[in-house]
PDB file of C-alpha atoms and ligand atoms in Angstrom:
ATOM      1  CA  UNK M 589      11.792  10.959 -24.219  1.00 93.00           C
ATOM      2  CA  UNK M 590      11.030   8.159 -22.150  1.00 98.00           C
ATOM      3  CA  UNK M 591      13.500   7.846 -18.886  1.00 98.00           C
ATOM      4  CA  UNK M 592      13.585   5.355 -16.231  1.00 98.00           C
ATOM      5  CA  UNK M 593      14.976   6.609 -12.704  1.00 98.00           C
ATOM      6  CA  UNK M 594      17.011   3.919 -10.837  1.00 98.00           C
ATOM      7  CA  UNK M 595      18.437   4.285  -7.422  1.00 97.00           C
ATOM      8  CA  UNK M 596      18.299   3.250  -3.634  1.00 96.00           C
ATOM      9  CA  UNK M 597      15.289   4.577  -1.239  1.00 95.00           C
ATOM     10  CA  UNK M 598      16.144   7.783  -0.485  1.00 92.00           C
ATOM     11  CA  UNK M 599      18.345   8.677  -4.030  1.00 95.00           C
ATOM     12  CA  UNK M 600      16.648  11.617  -4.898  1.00 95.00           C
ATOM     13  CA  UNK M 601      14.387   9.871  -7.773  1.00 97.00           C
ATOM     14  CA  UNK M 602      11.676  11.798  -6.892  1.00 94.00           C
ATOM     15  CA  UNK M 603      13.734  15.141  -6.273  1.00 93.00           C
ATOM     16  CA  UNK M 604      15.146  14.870 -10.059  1.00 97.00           C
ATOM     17  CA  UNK M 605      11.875  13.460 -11.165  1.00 97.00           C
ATOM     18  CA  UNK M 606      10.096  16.949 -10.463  1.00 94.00           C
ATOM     19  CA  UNK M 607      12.932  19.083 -12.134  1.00 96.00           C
ATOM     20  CA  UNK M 608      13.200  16.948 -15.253  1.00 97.00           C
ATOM     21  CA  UNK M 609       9.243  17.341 -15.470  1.00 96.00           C
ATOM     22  CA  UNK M 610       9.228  20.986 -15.195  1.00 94.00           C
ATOM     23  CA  UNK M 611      12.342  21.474 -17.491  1.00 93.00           C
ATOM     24  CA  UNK M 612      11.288  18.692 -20.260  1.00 94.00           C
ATOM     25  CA  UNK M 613       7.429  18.823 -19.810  1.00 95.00           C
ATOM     26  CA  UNK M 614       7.179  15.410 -19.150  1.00 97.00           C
ATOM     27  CA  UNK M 615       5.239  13.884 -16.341  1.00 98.00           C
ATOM     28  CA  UNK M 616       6.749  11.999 -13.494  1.00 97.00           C
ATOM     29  CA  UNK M 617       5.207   8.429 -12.999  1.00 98.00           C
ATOM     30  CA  UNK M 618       5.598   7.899  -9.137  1.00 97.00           C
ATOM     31  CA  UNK M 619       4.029   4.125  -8.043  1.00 97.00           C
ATOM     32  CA  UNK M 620       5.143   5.155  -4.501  1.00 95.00           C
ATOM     33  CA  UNK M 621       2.980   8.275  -4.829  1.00 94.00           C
ATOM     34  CA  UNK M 622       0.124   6.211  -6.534  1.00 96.00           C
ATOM     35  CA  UNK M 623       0.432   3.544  -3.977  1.00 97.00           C
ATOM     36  CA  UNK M 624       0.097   6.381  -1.060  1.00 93.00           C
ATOM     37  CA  UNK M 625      -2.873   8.384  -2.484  1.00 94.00           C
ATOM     38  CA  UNK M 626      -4.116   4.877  -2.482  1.00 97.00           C
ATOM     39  CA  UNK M 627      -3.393   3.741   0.798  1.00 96.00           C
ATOM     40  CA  UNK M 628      -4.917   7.468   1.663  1.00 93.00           C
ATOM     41  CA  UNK M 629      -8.209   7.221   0.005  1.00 96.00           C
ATOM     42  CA  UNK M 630      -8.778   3.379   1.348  1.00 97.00           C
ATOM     43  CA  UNK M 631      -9.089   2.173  -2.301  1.00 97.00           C
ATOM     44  CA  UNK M 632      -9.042  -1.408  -2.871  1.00 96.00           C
ATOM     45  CA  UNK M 633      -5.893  -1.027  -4.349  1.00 96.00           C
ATOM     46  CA  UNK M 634      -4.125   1.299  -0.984  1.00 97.00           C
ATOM     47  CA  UNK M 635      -6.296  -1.786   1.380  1.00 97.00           C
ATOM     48  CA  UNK M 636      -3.819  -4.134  -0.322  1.00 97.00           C
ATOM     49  CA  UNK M 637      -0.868  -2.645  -0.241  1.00 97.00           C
ATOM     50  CA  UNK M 638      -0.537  -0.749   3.088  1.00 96.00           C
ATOM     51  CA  UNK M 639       0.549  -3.762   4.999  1.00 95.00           C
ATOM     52  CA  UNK M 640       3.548  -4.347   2.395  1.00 96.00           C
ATOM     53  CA  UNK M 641       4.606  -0.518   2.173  1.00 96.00           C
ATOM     54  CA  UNK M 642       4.575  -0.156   6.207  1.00 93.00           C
ATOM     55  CA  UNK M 643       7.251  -2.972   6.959  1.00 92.00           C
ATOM     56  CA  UNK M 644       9.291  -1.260   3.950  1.00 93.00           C
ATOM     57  CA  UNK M 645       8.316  -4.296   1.622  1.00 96.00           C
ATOM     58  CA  UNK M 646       7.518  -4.449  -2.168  1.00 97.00           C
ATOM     59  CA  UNK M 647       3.507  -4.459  -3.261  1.00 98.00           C
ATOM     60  CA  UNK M 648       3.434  -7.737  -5.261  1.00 98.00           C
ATOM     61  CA  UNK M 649       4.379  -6.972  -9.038  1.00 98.00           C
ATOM     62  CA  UNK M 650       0.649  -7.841 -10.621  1.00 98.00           C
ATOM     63  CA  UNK M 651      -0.354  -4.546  -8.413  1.00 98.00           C
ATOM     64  CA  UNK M 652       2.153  -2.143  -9.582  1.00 98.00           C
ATOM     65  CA  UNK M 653       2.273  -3.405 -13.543  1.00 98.00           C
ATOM     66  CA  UNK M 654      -1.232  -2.812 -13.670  1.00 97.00           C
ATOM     67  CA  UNK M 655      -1.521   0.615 -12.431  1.00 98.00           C
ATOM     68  CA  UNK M 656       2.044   1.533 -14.296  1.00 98.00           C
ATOM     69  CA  UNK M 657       0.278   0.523 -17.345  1.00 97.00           C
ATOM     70  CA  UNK M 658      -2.854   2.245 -17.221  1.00 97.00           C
ATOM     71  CA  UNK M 659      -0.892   5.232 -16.655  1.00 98.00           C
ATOM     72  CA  UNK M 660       1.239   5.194 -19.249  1.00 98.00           C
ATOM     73  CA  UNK M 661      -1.755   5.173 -21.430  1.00 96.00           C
ATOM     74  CA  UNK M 662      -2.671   8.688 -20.359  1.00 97.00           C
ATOM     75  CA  UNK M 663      -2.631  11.672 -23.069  1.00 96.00           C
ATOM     76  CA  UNK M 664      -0.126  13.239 -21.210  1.00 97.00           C
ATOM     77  CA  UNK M 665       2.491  10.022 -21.431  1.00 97.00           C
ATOM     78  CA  UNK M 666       2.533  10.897 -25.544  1.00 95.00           C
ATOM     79  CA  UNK M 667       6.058  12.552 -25.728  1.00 95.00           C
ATOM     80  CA  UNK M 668       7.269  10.656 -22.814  1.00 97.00           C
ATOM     81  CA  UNK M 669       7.198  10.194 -19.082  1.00 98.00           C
ATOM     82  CA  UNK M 670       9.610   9.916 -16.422  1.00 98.00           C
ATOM     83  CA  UNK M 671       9.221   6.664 -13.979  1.00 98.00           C
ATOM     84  CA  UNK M 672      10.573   6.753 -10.352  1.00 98.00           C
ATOM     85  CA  UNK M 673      10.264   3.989  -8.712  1.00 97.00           C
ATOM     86  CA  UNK M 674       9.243   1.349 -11.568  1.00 98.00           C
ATOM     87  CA  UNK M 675      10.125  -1.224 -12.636  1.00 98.00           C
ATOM     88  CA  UNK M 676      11.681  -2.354  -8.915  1.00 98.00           C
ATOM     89  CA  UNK M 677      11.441  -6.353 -10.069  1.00 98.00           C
ATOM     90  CA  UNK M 678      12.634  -7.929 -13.009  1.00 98.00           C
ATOM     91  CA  UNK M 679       9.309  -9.082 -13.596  1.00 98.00           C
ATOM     92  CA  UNK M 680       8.264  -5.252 -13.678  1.00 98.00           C
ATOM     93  CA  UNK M 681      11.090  -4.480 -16.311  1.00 98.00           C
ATOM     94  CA  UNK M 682      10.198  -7.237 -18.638  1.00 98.00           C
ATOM     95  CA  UNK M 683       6.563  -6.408 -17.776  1.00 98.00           C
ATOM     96  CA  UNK M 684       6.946  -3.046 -18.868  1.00 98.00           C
ATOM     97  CA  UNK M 685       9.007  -3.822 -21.851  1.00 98.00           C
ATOM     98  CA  UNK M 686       6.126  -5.673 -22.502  1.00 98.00           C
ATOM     99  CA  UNK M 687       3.718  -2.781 -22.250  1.00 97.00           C
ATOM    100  CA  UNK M 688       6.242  -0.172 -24.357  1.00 98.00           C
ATOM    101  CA  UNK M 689       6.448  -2.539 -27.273  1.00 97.00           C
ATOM    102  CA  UNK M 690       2.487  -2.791 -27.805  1.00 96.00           C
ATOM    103  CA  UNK M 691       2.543   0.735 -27.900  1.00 96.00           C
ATOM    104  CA  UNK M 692       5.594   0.999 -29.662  1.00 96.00           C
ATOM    105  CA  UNK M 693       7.837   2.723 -27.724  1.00 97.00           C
ATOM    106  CA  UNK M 694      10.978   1.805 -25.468  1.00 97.00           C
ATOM    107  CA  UNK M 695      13.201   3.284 -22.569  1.00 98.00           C
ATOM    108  CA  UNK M 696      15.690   5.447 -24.125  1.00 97.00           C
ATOM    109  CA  UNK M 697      17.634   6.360 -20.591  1.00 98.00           C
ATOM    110  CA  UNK M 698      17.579   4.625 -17.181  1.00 98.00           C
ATOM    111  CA  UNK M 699      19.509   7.189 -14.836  1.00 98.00           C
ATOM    112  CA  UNK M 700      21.025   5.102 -11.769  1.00 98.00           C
ATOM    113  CA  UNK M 701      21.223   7.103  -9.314  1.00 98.00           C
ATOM    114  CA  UNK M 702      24.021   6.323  -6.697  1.00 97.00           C
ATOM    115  CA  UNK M 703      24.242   7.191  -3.094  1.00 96.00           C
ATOM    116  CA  UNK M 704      25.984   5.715  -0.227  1.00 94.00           C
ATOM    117  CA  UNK M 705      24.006   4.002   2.660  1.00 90.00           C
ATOM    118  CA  UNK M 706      25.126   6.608   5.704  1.00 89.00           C
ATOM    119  CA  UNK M 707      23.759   9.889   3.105  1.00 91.00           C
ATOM    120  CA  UNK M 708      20.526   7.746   2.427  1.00 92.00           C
ATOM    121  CA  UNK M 709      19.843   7.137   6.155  1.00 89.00           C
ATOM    122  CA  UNK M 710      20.070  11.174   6.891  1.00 88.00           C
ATOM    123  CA  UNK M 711      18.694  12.067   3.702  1.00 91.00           C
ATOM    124  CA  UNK M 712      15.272  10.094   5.038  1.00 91.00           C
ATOM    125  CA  UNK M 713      15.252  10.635   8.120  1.00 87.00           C
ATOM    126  CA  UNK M 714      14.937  14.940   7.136  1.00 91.00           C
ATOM    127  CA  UNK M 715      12.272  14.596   4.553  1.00 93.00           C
ATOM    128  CA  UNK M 716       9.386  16.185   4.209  1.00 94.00           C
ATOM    129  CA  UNK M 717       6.803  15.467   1.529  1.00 93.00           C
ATOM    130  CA  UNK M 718       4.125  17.245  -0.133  1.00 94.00           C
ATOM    131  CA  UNK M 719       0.353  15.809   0.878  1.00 91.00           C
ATOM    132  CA  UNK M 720      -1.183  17.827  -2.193  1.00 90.00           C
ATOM    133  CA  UNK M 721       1.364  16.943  -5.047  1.00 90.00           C
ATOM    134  CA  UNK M 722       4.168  14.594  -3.644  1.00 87.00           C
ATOM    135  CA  UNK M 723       7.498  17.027  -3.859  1.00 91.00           C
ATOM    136  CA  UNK M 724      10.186  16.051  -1.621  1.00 90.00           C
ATOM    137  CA  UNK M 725      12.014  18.622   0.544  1.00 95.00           C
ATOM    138  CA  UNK M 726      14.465  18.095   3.322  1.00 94.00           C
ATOM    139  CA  UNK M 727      14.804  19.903   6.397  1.00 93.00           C
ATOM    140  CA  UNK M 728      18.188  21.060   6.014  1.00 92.00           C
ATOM    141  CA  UNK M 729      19.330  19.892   2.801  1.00 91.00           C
ATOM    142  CA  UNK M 730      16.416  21.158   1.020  1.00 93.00           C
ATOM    143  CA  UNK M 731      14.438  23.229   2.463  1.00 96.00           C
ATOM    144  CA  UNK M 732      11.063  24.874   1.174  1.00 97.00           C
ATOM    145  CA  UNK M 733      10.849  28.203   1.635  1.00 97.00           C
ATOM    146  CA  UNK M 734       8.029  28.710   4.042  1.00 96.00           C
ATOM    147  CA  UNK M 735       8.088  26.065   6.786  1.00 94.00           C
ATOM    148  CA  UNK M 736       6.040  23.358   6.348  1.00 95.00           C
ATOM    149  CA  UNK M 737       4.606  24.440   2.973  1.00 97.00           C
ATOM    150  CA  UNK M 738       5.136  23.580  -0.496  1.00 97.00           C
ATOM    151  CA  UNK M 739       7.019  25.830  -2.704  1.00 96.00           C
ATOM    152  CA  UNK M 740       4.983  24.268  -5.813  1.00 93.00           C
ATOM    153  CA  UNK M 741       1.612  23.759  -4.594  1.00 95.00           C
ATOM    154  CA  UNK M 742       1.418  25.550  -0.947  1.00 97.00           C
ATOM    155  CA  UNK M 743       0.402  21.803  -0.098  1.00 96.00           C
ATOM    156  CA  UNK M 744       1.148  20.617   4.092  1.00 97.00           C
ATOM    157  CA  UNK M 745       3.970  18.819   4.258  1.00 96.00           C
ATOM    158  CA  UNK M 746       4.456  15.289   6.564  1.00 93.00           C
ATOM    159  CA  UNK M 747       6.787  12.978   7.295  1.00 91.00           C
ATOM    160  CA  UNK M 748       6.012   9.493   5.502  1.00 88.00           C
ATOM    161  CA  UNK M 749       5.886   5.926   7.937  1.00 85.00           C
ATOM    162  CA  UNK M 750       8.474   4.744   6.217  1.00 89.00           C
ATOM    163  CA  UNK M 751      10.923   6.749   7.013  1.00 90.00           C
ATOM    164  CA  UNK M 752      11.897   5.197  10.291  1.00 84.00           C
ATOM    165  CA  UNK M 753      15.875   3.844  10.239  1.00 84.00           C
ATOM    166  CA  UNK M 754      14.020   0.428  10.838  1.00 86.00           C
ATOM    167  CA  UNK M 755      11.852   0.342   7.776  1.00 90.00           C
ATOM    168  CA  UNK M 756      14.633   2.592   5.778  1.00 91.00           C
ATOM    169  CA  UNK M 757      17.227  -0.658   6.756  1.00 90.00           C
ATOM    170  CA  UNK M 758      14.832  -2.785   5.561  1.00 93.00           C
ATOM    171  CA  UNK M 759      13.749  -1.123   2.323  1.00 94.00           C
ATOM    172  CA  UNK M 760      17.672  -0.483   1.531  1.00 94.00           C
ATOM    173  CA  UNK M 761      17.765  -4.569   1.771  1.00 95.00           C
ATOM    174  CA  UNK M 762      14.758  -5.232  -0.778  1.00 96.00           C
ATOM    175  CA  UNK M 763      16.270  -2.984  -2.806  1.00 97.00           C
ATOM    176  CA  UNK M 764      20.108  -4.779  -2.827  1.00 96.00           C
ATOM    177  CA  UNK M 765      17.904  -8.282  -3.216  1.00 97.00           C
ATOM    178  CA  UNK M 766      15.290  -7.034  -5.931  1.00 97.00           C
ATOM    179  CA  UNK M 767      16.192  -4.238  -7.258  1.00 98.00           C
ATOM    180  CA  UNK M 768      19.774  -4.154  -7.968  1.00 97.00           C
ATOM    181  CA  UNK M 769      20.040  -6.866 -10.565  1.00 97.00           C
ATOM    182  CA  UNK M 770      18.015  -3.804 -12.989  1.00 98.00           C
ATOM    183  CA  UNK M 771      21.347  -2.027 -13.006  1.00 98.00           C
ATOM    184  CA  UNK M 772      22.436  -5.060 -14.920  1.00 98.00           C
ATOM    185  CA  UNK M 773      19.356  -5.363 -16.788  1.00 98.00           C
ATOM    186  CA  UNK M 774      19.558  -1.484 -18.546  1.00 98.00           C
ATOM    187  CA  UNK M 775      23.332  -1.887 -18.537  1.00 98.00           C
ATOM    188  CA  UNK M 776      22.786  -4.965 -21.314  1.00 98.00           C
ATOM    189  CA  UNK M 777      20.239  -2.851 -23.023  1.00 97.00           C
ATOM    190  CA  UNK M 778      22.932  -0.169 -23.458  1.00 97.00           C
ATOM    191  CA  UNK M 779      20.320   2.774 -21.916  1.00 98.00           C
ATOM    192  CA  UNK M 780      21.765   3.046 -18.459  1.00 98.00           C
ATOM    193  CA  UNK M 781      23.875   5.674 -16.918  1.00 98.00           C
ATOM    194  CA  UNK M 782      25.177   5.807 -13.572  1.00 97.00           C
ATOM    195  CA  UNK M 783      25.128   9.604 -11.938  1.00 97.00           C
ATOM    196  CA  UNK M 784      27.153  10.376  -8.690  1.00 96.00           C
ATOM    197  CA  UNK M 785      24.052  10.942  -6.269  1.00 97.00           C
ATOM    198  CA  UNK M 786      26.499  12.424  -3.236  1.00 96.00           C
ATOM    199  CA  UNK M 787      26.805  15.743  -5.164  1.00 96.00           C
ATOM    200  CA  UNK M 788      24.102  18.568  -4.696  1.00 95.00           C
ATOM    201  CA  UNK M 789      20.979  18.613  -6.045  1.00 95.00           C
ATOM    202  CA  UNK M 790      21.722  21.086  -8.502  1.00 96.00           C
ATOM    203  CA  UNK M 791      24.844  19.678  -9.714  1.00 97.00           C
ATOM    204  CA  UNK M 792      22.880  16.293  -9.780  1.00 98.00           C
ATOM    205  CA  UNK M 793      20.190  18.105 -12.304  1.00 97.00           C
ATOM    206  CA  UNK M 794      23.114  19.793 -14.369  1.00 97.00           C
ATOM    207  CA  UNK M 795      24.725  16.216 -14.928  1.00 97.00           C
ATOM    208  CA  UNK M 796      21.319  14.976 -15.694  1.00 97.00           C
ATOM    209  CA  UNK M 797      20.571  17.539 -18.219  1.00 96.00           C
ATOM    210  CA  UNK M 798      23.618  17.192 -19.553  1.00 95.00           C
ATOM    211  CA  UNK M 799      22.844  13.349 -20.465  1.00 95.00           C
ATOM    212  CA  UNK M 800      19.571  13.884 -21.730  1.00 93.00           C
ATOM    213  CA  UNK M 801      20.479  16.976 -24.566  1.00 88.00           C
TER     214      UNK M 801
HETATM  215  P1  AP5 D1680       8.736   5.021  -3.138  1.00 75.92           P
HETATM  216  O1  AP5 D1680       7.889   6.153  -2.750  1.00 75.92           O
HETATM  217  O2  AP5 D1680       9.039   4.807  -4.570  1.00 75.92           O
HETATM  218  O3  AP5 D1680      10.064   5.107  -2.288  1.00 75.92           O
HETATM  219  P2  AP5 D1680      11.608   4.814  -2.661  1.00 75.92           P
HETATM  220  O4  AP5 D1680      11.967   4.266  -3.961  1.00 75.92           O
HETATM  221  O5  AP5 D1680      12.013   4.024  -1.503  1.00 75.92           O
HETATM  222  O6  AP5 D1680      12.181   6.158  -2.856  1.00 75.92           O
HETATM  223  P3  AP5 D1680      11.951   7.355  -2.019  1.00 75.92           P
HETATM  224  O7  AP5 D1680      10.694   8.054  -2.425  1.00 75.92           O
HETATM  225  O8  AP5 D1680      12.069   6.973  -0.561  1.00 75.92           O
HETATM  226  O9  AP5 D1680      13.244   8.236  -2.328  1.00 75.92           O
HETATM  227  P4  AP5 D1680      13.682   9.043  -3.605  1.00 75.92           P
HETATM  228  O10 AP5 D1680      14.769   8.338  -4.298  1.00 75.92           O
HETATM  229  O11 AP5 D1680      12.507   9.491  -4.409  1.00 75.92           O
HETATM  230  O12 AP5 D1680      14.342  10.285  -2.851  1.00 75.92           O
HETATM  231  P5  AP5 D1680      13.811  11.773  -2.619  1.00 75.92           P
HETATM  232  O13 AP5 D1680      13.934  12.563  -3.879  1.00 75.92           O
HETATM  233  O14 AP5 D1680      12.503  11.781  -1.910  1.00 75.92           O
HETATM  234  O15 AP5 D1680       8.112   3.656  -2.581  1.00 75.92           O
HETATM  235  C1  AP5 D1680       7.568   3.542  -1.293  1.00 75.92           C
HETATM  236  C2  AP5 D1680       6.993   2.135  -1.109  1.00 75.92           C
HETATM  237  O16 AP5 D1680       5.939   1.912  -2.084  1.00 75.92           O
HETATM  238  C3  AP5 D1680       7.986   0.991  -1.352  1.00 75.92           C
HETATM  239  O17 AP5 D1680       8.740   0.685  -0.186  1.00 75.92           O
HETATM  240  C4  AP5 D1680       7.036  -0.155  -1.768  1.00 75.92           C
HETATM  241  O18 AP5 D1680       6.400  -0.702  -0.653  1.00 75.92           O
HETATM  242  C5  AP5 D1680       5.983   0.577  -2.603  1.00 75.92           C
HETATM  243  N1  AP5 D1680       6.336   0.627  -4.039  1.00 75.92           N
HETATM  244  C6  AP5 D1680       6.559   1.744  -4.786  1.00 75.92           C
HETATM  245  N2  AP5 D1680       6.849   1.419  -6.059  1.00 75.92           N
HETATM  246  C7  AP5 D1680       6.809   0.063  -6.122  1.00 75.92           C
HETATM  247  C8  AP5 D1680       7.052  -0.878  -7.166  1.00 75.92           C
HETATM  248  N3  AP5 D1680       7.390  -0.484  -8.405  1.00 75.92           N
HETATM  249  N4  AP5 D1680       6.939  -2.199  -6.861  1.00 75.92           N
HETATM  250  C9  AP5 D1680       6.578  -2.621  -5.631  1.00 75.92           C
HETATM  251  N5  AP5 D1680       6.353  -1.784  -4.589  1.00 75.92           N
HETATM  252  C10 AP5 D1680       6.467  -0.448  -4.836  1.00 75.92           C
HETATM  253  O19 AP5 D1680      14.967  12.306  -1.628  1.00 75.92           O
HETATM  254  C11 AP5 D1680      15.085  11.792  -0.311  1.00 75.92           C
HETATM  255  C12 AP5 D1680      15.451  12.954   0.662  1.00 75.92           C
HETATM  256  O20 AP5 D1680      16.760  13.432   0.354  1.00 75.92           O
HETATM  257  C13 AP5 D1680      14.539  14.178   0.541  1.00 75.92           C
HETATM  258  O21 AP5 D1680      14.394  14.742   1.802  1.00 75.92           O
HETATM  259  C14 AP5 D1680      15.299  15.128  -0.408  1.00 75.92           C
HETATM  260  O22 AP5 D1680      14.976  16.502  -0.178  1.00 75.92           O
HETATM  261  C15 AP5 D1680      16.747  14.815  -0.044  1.00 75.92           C
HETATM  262  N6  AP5 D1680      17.677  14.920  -1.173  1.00 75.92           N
HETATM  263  C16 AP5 D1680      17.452  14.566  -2.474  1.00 75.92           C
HETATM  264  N7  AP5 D1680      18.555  14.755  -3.216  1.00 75.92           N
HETATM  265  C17 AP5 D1680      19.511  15.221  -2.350  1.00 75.92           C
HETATM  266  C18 AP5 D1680      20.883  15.589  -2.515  1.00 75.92           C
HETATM  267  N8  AP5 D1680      21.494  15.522  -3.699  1.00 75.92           N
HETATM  268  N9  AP5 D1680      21.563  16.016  -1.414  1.00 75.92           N
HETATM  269  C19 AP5 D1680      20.945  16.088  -0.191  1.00 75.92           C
HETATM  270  N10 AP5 D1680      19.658  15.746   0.018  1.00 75.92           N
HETATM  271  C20 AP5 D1680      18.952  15.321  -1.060  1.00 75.92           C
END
C-alpha cells in the first residue's frame, strides 16, 4: 500500500504517519525529518537547506526528489511506504510519478488532511518532537507519558525553529501557494480523500483505518 499524506503544517501528517506505520508495517517517508537530521549532521545536503527551512520556505524541488527517490528504493519501501510531507510541488508529484512508474508502482491513497488555521497555530506552537526518531507529541493535546521523553524511543524531546507563529504564518502561506493545487492534482487521479483533521487523534486514525481496509 503506497499512501501519500496531504495537509497544512501542523495537520498531524506526521502524528498519523507513525500509527499507520506501526498498524500496517509500513515505513513513514518524512523529507522534513530527512531534511533535519541533515541540517543536524552539517551534511552537504542540511548546509543547503537550513537557510530555506528556517524562514519556513520550501528546499528547492531537485533536493527533495532526489533524496525521496533514493529512499523509496530501500528494502523496506517493498510493500509500501507512507510519505508525509512529499510531494509539496507539482514538480515533486509529477517527479515522483515519475519515479513510481520505473519501478512500477503508483499512489493508491493521498489522505488530505484538513485543519483550520487558528487549531494549526496552537497545535505548533505545543509540539514537542522526538531528537532520536522524529514522533510528534503535544504538550497538552498529546502528551508523552514521561515529560520530555519519548514514549517510543525514550529519545529528548525539543521544540523545532520553525515553530514560531512567524515562520508557522509563513509556512501556512507556501503551503496555500504551492501546495494546495496537489489537492487538485490526486483529486483528478481519483486517489484522494479528504479526512476532518479537527477531530481527535484517535478518531482521526479510526477514519483513516477505515479508508485504507
Ligand atoms: P515538515 O517537517 O514536513 O513540516 P510540515 O509539513 O510543515 O508539517 P509538520 O511536521 O509541521 O506538521 P505535521 O502535519 O506532521 O503535524 P504533526 O503530526 O507534527 O517540513 C519542515 C520544513 O522542511 C518545510 O518547511 C520545508 O522547508 C522543508 N521540507 C520538508 N519537505 C519538503 C518538500 N517535500 N519540499 C520542499 N521542502 C520540504 O502535529 C502537529 C502538532 O499537533 C503536534 O504537537 C501533535 O501532537 C499535535 N496534533 C496532531 N494531531 C492532533 C489532533 N488531532 N488534535 C490535537 N493535536 C494534534
Amino acid at each position: 500500500m503506497n499512501i501519500i499524506l496531504l495537509g497544512p503544517p501542523g495537520s498531524g501528517k506526521g502524528t498519523q504517519a507513525k500509527l499507520i506505520e506501526e498498524r500496517c508495517g509500513i515505513p513513514q517517508i518524512s523529507t522534513g525529518d530527512m531534511l533535519r537530521k541533515a541540517v543536524e549532521n552539517k551534511t552537504e545536503l542540511g548546509i543547503k537547506a537550513k537557510n530555506y527551512m528556517d524562514s519556513g520556505a520550501l528546499v528547492p524541488d531537485e533536493l527533495v526528489i532526489m533524496i525521496t527517490e533514493e529512499r523509496l528504493k530501500a528494502e523496506d519501501c517493498r510493500d509500501g511506504f507512507i510519505l508525509d510531507g512529499f510531494p509539496r510541488t507539482v514538480t515533486q508529484a509529477e517527479a515522483l510519478d515519475e519515479v513510481l512508474n520505473k519501478m512500477n508502482k503508483k499512489i493508491d491513497n493521498a489522505l488530505n488532511i484538513e485543519v483550520k488555521e487558528d487549531d494549526i497555530i496552537r497545535r505548533m506552537s505545543g509540539r514537542r518532537i522526538c531528537k532520536g526518531c522524529g514522533a510528534s507529541y503535544h504538550i497538552i493535546f498529546n502528551p508523552p507519558n514521561e515529560e520530555n521523553i519519548c514514549d517510543l524511543c525514550g529519545g529528548e524531546l525539543y521544540q523545532r525553529d520553525d515553530d514560531k507563529e512567524e515562520t508557522v504564518r509563513n509556512r501556512l502561506k507556501v503551503y496555500k501557494d504551492q501546495t494546495e493545487p496537489l489537492i487538485n492534482y490526486y483529486r483528478e487521479k481519483s486517489v484522494l480523500r479528504s479526512i476532518d483533521g479537527g477531530r481527535k487523534i484517535e478518531e482521526i486514525n479510526q477514519l483513516i483505518e477505515e479508508i485504507l481496509t
